[in-house]
Structure formats: C-alpha cells, structure tokens
Coordinates of C-alpha atoms in Angstrom, one line a residue:
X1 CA 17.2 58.6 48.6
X2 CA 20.3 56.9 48.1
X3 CA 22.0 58.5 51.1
X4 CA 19.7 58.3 53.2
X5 CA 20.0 55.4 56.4
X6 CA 18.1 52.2 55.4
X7 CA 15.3 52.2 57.9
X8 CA 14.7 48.3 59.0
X9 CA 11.5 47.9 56.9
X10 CA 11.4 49.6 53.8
X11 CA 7.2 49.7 52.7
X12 CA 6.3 50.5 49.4
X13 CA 2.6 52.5 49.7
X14 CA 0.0 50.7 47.7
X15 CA 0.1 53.4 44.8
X16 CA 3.4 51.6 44.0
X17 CA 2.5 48.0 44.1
X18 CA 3.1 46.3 40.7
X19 CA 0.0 46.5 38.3
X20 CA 1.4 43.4 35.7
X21 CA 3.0 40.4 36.3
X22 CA 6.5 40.0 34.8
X23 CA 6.8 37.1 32.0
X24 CA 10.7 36.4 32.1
X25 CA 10.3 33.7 29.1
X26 CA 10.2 36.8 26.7
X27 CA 13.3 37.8 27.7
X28 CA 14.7 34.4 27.2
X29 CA 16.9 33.8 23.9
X30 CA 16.4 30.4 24.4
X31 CA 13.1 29.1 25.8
X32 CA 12.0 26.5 27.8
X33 CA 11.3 23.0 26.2
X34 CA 7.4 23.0 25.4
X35 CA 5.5 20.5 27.7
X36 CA 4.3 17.3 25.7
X37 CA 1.7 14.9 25.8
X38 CA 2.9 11.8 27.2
X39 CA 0.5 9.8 24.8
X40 CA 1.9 11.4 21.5
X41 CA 5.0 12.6 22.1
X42 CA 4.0 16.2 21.0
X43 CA 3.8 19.4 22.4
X44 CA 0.6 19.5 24.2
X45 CA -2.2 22.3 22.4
X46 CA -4.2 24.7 24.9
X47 CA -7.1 22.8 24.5
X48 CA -5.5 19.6 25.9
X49 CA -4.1 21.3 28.7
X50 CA -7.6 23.2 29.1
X51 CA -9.1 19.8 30.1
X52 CA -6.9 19.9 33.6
X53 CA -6.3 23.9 33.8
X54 CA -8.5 26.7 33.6
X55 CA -8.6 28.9 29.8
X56 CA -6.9 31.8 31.3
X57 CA -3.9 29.9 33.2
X58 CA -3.7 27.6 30.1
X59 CA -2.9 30.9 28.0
X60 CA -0.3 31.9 30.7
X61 CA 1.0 28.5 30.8
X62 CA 1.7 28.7 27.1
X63 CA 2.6 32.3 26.8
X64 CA 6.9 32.9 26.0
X65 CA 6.3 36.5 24.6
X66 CA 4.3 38.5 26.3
X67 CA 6.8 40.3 28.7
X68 CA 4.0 41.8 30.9
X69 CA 0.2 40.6 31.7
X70 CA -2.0 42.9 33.6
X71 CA -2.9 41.8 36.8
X72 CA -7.1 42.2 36.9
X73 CA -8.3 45.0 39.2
X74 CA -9.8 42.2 41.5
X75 CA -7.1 40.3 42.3
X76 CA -5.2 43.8 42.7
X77 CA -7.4 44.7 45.6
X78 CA -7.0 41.2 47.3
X79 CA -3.3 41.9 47.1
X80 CA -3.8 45.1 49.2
X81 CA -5.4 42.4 52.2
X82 CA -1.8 41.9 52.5
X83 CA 0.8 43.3 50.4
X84 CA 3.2 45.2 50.4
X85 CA 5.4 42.9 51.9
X86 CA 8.3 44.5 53.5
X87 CA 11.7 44.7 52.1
X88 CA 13.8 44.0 55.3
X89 CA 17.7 45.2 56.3
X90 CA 18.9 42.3 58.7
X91 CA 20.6 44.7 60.9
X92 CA 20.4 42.3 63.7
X93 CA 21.7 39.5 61.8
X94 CA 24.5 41.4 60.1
X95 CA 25.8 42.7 63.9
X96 CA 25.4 38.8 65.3
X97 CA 27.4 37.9 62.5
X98 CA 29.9 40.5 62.4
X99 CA 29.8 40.8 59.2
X100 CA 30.4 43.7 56.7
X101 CA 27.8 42.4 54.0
X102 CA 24.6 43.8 54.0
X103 CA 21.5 41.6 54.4
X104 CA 18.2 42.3 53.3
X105 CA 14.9 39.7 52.9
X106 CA 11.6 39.7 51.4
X107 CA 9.0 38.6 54.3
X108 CA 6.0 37.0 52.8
X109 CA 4.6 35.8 55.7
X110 CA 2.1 38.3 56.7
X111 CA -1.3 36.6 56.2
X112 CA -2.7 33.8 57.7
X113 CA -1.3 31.5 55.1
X114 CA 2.2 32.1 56.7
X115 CA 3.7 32.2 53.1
X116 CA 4.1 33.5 49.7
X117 CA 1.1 31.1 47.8
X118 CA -1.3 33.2 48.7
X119 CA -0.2 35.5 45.5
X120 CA -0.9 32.4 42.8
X121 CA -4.0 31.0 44.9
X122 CA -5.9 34.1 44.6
X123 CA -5.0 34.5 41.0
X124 CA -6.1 30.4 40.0
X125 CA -8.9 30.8 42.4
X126 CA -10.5 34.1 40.3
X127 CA -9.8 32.5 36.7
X128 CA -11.9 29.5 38.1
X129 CA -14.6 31.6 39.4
X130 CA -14.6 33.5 36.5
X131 CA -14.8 30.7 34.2
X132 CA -18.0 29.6 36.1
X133 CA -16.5 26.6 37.9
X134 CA -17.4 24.7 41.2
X135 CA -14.5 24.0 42.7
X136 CA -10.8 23.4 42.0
X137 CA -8.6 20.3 42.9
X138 CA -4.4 20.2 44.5
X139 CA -1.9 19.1 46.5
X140 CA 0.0 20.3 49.5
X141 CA 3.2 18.9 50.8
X142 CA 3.8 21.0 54.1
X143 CA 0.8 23.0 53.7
X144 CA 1.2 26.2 52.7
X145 CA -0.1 26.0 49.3
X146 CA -3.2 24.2 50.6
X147 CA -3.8 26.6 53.3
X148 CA -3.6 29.4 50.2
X149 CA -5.7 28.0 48.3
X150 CA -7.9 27.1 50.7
X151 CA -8.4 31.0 51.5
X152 CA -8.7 31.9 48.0
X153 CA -11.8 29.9 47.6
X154 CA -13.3 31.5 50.3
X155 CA -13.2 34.3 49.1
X156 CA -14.5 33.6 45.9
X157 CA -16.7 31.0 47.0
X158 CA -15.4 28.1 45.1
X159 CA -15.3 24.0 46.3
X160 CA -11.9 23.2 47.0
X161 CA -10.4 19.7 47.3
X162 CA -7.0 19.3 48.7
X163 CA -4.6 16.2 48.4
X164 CA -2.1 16.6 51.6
X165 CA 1.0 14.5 51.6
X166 CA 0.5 11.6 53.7
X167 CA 3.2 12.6 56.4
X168 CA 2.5 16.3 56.5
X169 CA -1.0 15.4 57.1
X170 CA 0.2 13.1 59.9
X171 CA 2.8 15.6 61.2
X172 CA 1.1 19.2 60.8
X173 CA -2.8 18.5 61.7
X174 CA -3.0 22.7 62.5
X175 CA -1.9 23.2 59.1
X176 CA -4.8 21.2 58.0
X177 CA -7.5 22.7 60.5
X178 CA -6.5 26.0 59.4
X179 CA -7.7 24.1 55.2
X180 CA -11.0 23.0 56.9
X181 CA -11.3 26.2 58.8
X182 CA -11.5 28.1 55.4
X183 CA -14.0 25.1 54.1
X184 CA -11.5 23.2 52.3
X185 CA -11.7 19.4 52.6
X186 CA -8.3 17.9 53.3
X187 CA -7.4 13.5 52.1
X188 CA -4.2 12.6 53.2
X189 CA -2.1 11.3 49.9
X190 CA -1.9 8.4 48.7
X191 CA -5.4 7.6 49.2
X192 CA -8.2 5.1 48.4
X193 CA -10.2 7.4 46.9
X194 CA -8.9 8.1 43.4
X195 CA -7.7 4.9 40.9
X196 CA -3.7 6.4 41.2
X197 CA -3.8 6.2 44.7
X198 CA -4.6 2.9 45.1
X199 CA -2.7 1.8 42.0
X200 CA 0.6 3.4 44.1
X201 CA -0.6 2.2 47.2
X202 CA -0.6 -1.3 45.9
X203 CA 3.0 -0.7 45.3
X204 CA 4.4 1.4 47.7
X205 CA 1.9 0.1 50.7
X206 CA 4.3 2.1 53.4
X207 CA 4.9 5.2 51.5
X208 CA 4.7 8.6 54.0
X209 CA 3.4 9.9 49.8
X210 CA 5.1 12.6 47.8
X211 CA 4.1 15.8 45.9
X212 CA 4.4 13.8 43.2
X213 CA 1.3 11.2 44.4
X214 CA -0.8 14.1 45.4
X215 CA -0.6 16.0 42.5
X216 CA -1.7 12.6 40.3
X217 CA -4.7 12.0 42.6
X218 CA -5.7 16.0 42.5
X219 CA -5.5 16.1 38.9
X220 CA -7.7 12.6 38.3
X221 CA -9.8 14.0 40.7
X222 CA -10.4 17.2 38.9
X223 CA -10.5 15.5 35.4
X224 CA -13.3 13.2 36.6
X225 CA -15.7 15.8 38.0
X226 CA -18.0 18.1 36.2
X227 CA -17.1 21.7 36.5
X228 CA -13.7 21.2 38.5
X229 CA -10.1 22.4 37.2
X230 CA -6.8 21.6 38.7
X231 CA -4.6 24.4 39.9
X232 CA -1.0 23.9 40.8
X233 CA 0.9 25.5 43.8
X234 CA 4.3 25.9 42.2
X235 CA 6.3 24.6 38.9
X236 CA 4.5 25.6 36.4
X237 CA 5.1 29.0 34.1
X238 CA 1.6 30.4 35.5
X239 CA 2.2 30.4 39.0
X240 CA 6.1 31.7 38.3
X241 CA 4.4 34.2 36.7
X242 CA 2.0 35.5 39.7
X243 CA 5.0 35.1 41.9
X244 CA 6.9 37.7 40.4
X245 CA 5.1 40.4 42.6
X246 CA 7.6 39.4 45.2
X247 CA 10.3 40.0 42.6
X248 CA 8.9 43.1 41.3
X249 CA 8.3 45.0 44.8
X250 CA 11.6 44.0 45.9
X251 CA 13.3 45.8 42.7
X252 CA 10.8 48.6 43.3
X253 CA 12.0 48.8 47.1
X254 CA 16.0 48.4 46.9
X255 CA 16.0 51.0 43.6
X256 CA 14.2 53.8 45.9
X257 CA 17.6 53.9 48.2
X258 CA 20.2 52.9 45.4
X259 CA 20.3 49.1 46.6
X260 CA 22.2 46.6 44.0
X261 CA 22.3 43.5 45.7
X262 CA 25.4 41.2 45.1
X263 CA 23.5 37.7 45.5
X264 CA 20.4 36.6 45.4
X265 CA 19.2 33.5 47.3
X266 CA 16.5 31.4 47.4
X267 CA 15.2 28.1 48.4
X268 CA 14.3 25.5 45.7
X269 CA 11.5 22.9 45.7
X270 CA 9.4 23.5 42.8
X271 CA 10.5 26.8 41.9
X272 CA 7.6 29.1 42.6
X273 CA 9.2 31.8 45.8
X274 CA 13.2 31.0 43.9
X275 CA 11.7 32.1 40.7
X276 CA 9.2 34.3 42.0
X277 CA 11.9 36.6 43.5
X278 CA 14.4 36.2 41.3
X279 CA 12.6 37.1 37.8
X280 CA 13.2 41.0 37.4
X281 CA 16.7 40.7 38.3
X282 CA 17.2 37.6 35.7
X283 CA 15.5 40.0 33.3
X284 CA 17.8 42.4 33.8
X285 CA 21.0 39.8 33.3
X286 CA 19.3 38.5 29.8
X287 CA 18.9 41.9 28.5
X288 CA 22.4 42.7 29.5
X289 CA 21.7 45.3 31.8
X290 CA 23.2 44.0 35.2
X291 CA 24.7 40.7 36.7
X292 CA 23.9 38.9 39.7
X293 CA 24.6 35.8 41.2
X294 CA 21.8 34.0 41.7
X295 CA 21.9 30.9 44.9
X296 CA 18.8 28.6 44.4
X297 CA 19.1 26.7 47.5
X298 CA 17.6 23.1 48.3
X299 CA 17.3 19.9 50.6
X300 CA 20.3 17.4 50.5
X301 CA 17.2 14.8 50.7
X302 CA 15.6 15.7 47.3
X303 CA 18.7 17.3 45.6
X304 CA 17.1 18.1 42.3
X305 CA 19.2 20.6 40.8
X306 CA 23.0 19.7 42.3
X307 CA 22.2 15.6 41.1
X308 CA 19.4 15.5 38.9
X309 CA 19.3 15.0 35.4
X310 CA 18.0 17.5 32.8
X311 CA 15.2 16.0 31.0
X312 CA 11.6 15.2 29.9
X313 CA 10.0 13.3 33.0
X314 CA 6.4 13.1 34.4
X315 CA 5.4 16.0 36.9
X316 CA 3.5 13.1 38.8
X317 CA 4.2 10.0 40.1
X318 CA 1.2 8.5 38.5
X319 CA 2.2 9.8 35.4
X320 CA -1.0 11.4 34.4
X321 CA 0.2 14.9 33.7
X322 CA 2.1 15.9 30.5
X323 CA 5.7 15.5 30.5
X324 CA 8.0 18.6 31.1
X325 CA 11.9 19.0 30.4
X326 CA 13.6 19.5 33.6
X327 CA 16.2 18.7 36.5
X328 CA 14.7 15.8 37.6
X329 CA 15.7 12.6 40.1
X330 CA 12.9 10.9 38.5
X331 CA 8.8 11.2 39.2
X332 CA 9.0 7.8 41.4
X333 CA 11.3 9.4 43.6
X334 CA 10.1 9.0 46.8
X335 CA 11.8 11.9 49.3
X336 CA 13.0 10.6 52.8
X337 CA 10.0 11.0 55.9
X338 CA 12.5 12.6 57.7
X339 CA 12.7 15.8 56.2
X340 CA 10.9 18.5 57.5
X341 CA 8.5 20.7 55.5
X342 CA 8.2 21.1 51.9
X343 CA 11.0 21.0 49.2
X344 CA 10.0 16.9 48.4
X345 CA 9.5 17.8 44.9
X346 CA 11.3 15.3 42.3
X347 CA 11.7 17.6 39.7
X348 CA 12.4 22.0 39.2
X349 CA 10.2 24.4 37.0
X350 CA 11.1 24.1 33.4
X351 CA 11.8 27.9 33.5
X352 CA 14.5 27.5 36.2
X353 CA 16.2 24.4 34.9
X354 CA 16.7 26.1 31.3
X355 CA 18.1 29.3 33.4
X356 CA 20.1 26.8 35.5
X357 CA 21.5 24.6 32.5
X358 CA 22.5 28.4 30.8
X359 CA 24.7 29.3 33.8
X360 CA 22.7 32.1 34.7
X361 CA 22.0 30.5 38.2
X362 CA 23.6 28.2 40.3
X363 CA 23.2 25.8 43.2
X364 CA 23.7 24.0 46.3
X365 CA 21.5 21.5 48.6
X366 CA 21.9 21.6 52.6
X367 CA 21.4 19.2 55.2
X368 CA 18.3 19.5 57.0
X369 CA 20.3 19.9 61.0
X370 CA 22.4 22.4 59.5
X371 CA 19.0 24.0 58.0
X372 CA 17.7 24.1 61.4
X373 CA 20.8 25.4 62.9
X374 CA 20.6 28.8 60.9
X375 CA 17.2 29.0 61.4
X376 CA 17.2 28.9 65.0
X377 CA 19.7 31.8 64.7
X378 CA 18.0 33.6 62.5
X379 CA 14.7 33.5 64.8
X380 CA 16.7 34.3 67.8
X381 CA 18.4 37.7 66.5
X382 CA 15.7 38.7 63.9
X383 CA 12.1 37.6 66.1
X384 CA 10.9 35.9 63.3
X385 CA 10.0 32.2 63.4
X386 CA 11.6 31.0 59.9
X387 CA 9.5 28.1 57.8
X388 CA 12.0 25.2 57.3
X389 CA 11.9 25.8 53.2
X390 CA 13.0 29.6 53.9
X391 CA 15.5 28.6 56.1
X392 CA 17.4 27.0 53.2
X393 CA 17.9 30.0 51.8
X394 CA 18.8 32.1 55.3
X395 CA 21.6 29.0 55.8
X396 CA 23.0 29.7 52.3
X397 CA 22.8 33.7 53.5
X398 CA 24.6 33.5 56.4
X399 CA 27.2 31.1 54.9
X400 CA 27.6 33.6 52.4
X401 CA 27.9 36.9 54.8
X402 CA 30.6 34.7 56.8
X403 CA 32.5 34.5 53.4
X404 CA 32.1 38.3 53.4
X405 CA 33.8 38.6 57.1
X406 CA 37.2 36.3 56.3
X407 CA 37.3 38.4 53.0
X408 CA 36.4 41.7 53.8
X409 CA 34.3 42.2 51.1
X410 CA 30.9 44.3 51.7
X411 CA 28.3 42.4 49.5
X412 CA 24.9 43.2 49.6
X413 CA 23.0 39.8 49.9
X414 CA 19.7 39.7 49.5
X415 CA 17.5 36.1 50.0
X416 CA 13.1 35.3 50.5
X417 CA 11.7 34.3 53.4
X418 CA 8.8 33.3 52.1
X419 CA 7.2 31.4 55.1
X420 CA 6.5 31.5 58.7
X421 CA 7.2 28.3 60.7
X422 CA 4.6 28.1 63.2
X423 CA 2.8 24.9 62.1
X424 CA 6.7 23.7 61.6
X425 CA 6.7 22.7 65.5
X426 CA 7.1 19.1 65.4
X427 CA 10.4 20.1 63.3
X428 CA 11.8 22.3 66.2
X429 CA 10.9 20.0 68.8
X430 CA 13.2 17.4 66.9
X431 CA 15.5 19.5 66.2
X432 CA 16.0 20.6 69.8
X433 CA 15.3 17.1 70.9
X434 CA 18.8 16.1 69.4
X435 CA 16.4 13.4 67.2
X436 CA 16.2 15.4 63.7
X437 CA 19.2 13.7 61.3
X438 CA 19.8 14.1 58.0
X439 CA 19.4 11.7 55.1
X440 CA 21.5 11.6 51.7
X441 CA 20.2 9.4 48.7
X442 CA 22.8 7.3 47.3
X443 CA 23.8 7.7 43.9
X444 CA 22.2 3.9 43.3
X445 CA 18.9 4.9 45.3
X446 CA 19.1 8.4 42.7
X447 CA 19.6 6.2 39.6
X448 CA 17.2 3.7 40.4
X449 CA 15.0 5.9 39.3
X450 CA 15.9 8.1 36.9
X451 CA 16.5 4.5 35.0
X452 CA 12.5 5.1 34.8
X453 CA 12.7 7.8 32.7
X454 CA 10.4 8.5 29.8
X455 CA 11.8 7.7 26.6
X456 CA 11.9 10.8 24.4
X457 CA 12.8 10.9 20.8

C-alpha cells in the first residue's frame, strides 16, 4: 500500500486496534528515578502507594519491565464506543501553507469528552470497580480529564469526586455541566472543604488554584474516605501507559502506507497525550531501530521543560503526594490566570524528563496569542475547532512545515490533536477580542520557587 494516494483519513478496522498497552520503561537503559516517600526519603513500596491508588494501577505505576500489559477484554470493548481515532493527512493545511512537508495528526476528539483522557479514565475507572470501590477522587485543570472521568464512572457505576481548578471552574461552567451531567460532583479548587485547601487558602487568599492545589485536596479527600481511591489524569507511568493506544494505532496506520514521519510533536503539560503518542516511536529510537525528532511543545506561562530544573519535587502543592524526580519550576508555582486551558502543571512525567534529560526529545514553550494565532488557522482550513493545549503542538507544526518551504525539504510531520475546543470559547472570544496577552515568568518569580525545593540526599 505504499503507493497508493493517502486518502484524508486513514481508519484502522477494529480487528486491528492494539490489544496491550506499550510499557516504554522496559526499553529504557536507564530508568526513571523511583518515586519516594516524602516522610522517609525512600522509595515508596506498593503498599504505600496502594493507600492513594488502586492495586492494579499501583503495579503499573511500579512496573519498568514488562514491555507489554494486556489491555482487559472490557475495557477493549469500551474503546470500540470510540476508537479508532483517525490518522489524518492535513492536505488542507499543507496547500494553505504551501508547503512541501507532509502533515498528518492524530484526532482524539471524537467522544463527548472532546479529548484523549477518556483512554486512562476508563482503564482507572474499571480497576476501581473491580477492586470493589465506591468512588474515586481528582482534579481537572480545563476539564477534560474531569469530563473523562466523569464518563468512565458512569459507566461503571462508580461515585466520582472532582476538584476543578478554581478559574477553569469560573471560566468553562459547560465543561462542568457536562461532569454533573454524567453524575460527577464538581468543587472548584482551592476549597474549604478539605484541610489543604484551607491551609493554601490561608496563604494564597486570591489564588485562580493550580493542578497542583487540586490534586492535594483530591488525594486528602480520597485518603480520608472509606472505599475511595485517587486516580490521576496525566503524569504518572500508569496513565502514560494507557495513552499509548494513541501511539500504537498511529504506528499501526502510517506503517500500512509506508509513512516514516520526520518529527513528531506534541504539547506538554503533564505528559499524558506527548508521551501517549510518542512511546512506540521512542521505542523504536532506544532499541536502535529508527530516529525521530521528537517536539514536546508547551506554554511560555508554565515553561517546565525549556526552564525548569530536573529534580525530586512534590507533585502537589500541598505536598501530600510522594515526591518524583522531574523538570519541575517548583510544586508552589502558581501558573498565570491568563492562560487559557490546561498545561498549568509545575512539573513533567518522570518518564519524559529522563527521555528529555537523555537527548532523545527536545523542547520549546509558545506564547499563548501566537498559540491562538495557529489555531485559528488551523480551524479555518482544516474544520476542526482545535483545544488550546493541542494547538501548542499545531503552532510548533506549522512553524516547522514553514521551515520545510524556505528549505525545500519534504519532511513528514506528524503532531496530536488530542482535544476539541468547544468549551474553550471564552478563549476565542479574547482572543478575537484583541484582550488575550501573554505572560512570561521572570527568572526571579521561577526561582522563588524552586528555592522551595525538597531537600534530597
């Protein structure tokens, strides 16, 4: 089939959709640094971490060798409500750019979601239900996740309790009818309801709230009620891990017609859609068996990656959750209220920092107008409404395919949009307004915090 035309969607039929979940720690020479227990110092054990996460996500969480893990028959049918997602050629794109490179993306957001979560929500969501739980606990920054999650109960009919950053609650209430819709209940975060939230409320009094604050109030919310577990949305090894059907399908589509893409580009907030795409073809470059360069792409406001520093920090700002080696700007961090949608994360998933701090990756943060910029061009040649967080990665694409046209050069760039921005609207109507602007940290405002850093022997 490698001659053949590449039609505009390429569909894989649900006989080929990916029956195992690729592990891409197994193929790492050098692993991750373990997560440690903030009280001892130590690596934390399975049945620490089994106090906060569900036994089968804890053995996910902890599992560097296994290079495949069957994905149960269950959660393989749910898939099928929605997947395949379609592989996509951006003819459009490519002839409103004049460009010689070829550009293809990985559309995730075809359920009601809007985004890729949906593929770790359902898998957390059955562990829990078949653990015999009640209910699970999270956060949500823009929504997404929450709205995921939120659906995967449902279905399995599970409590769920979902902390929503302060100013996306304020700023996407759809995105939080469509929670309560599926029976989720939605607190805007920092709240008065759990001991963290005050405690940061007390010192941050006008804080619009951070992934970091939700996820400290979700997880002392979880640990204090009977027959509830926490589930994370992105970051972690686990939800990497479920993500990589995105990857795997992708491979699976491009290798039917001879496809070798040049770059690959995501966008980075915690690392779940960037990794989630990108982990066959890093497999590939550890076993020595192809090279790529690989864009992880993220907000000038909560530069992780391009200004962070490589180290053990808190995943929360309330410091409740083990620590975890990574490019962090420091868990009290607290991203500008300006910046539209998700990406506010302070820190990266431990997998993608050690790939990062290898070489095997590299990056670059965008300001949020010129986000908006290439996402209104995007929508307006390729009929697809573009989540702000995805539109990271698009700007990076089209940068690069205007590279291609001064050089010549016919790359094949391939990037995930992995989110649909209709709950995004306040963002537009900035944007078009003339009123969205884009905030920097300073380097002080940056090392401020990371002066906070856990001190680790």
């Amino acid at each position: 089939m490698a001659n053949e035309k590449i039609p505009y969607k390429i569909y894989l039929s649900e006989d080929e959709l990916p029956k195992q979940w690729y592990n891409v720690r197994a193929d790492m020479k050098k692993k991750p640094a373990p997560l440690l227990n903030p009280a001892t110092g130590k690596p934390v054990t399975a049945e620490e971490l089994s106090h906060v996460f569900c036994d089968e996500l804890v053995k996910q969480e902890l599992d560097e060798t296994t290079p495949y893990i069957d994905i149960p028959e269950e959660i393989q049918s749910f898939y099928k409500m929605y997947r395949p997602a379609p592989l996509v050629r951006a003819y459009c794109l490519e002839k409103a750019l004049d460009t010689p490179a070829k550009i293809y993306y990985k559309f995730e957001g075809n359920n009601t979601s809007g985004s890729h979560k949906l593929n770790s929500a359902i898998a957390q969501a059955y562990y829990a239900k078949k653990q015999g739980l009640k209910g699970v606990t999270t956060e949500t920054g823009a929504g997404q996740w929450g709205t995921a999650l939120s659906m995967a109960c449902s279905y399995f009919g599970l409590d769920c309790n979902v902390y929503m950053v302060k100013v996306s609650y304020e700023q996407k209430p759809f995105r939080r009818e469509v929670m309560r819709t599926y029976g989720a209940s939605v607190t805007p975060s920092p709240s008065t309801t759990t001991e963290v939230g005050r405690k940061i409320l007390a010192e941050f009094p006008d804080t619009n709230g951070s992934l970091g604050c939700a996820i400290s109030e979700a997880v002392e919310a979880a640990t204090s009620k009977e027959g509830y577990r926490y589930v994370l949305g992105s970051v972690l090894s686990q939800v990497l891990l479920h993500q990589t059907v995105i990857g795997l399908e992708t491979k699976i589509a491009m290798d039917k017609y001879g496809i070798k893409p040049d770059i690959i580009i995501g966008c980075a907030g915690g690392g779940s859609n960037l990794g989630g795409l990108i982990s066959p073809f890093v497999g590939e470059k550890l076993r020595g068996e192809a090279d790529y360069q690989i864009i992880a792409v993220e907000p000038a406001s909560c530069p992780s990656l391009t200004r962070g520093t490589y180290a053990y920090d808190f995943c929360d700002t309330g410091k409740v959750c083990p620590l975890q080696k990574m490019y962090t700007l420091g868990s009290g961090f607290m991203p500008s209220p300006n910046h539209a949608g998700g990406l506010r994360y302070h820190g990266m998933s431990s997998i993608l920092s050690e790939l990062y701090d290898q070489g095997l990756m590299e990056a670059r943060s965008v300001e949020q107008t010129s986000v908006f910029q290439a996402a209104e061009q995007f929508a307006r040649v390729e009929g697809i409404l573009p989540a702000p967080e995805s539109s990271h990665a698009i700007r990076a694409a089209i940068d690069e395919a205007m590279k291609c046209k001064e050089t010549g050069e016919e790359k094949t760039i391939l990037f995930g949009l992995t989110g649909t921005g209709y709950f995004d609207m306040y963002a537009y109507a900035a944007f078009n307004d003339g009123k969205m602007s884009d905030y920097i940290p300073t380097d002080e405002e940056i090392q401020k915090s990371l002066a906070k850093l856990p001190k680790i022997d």
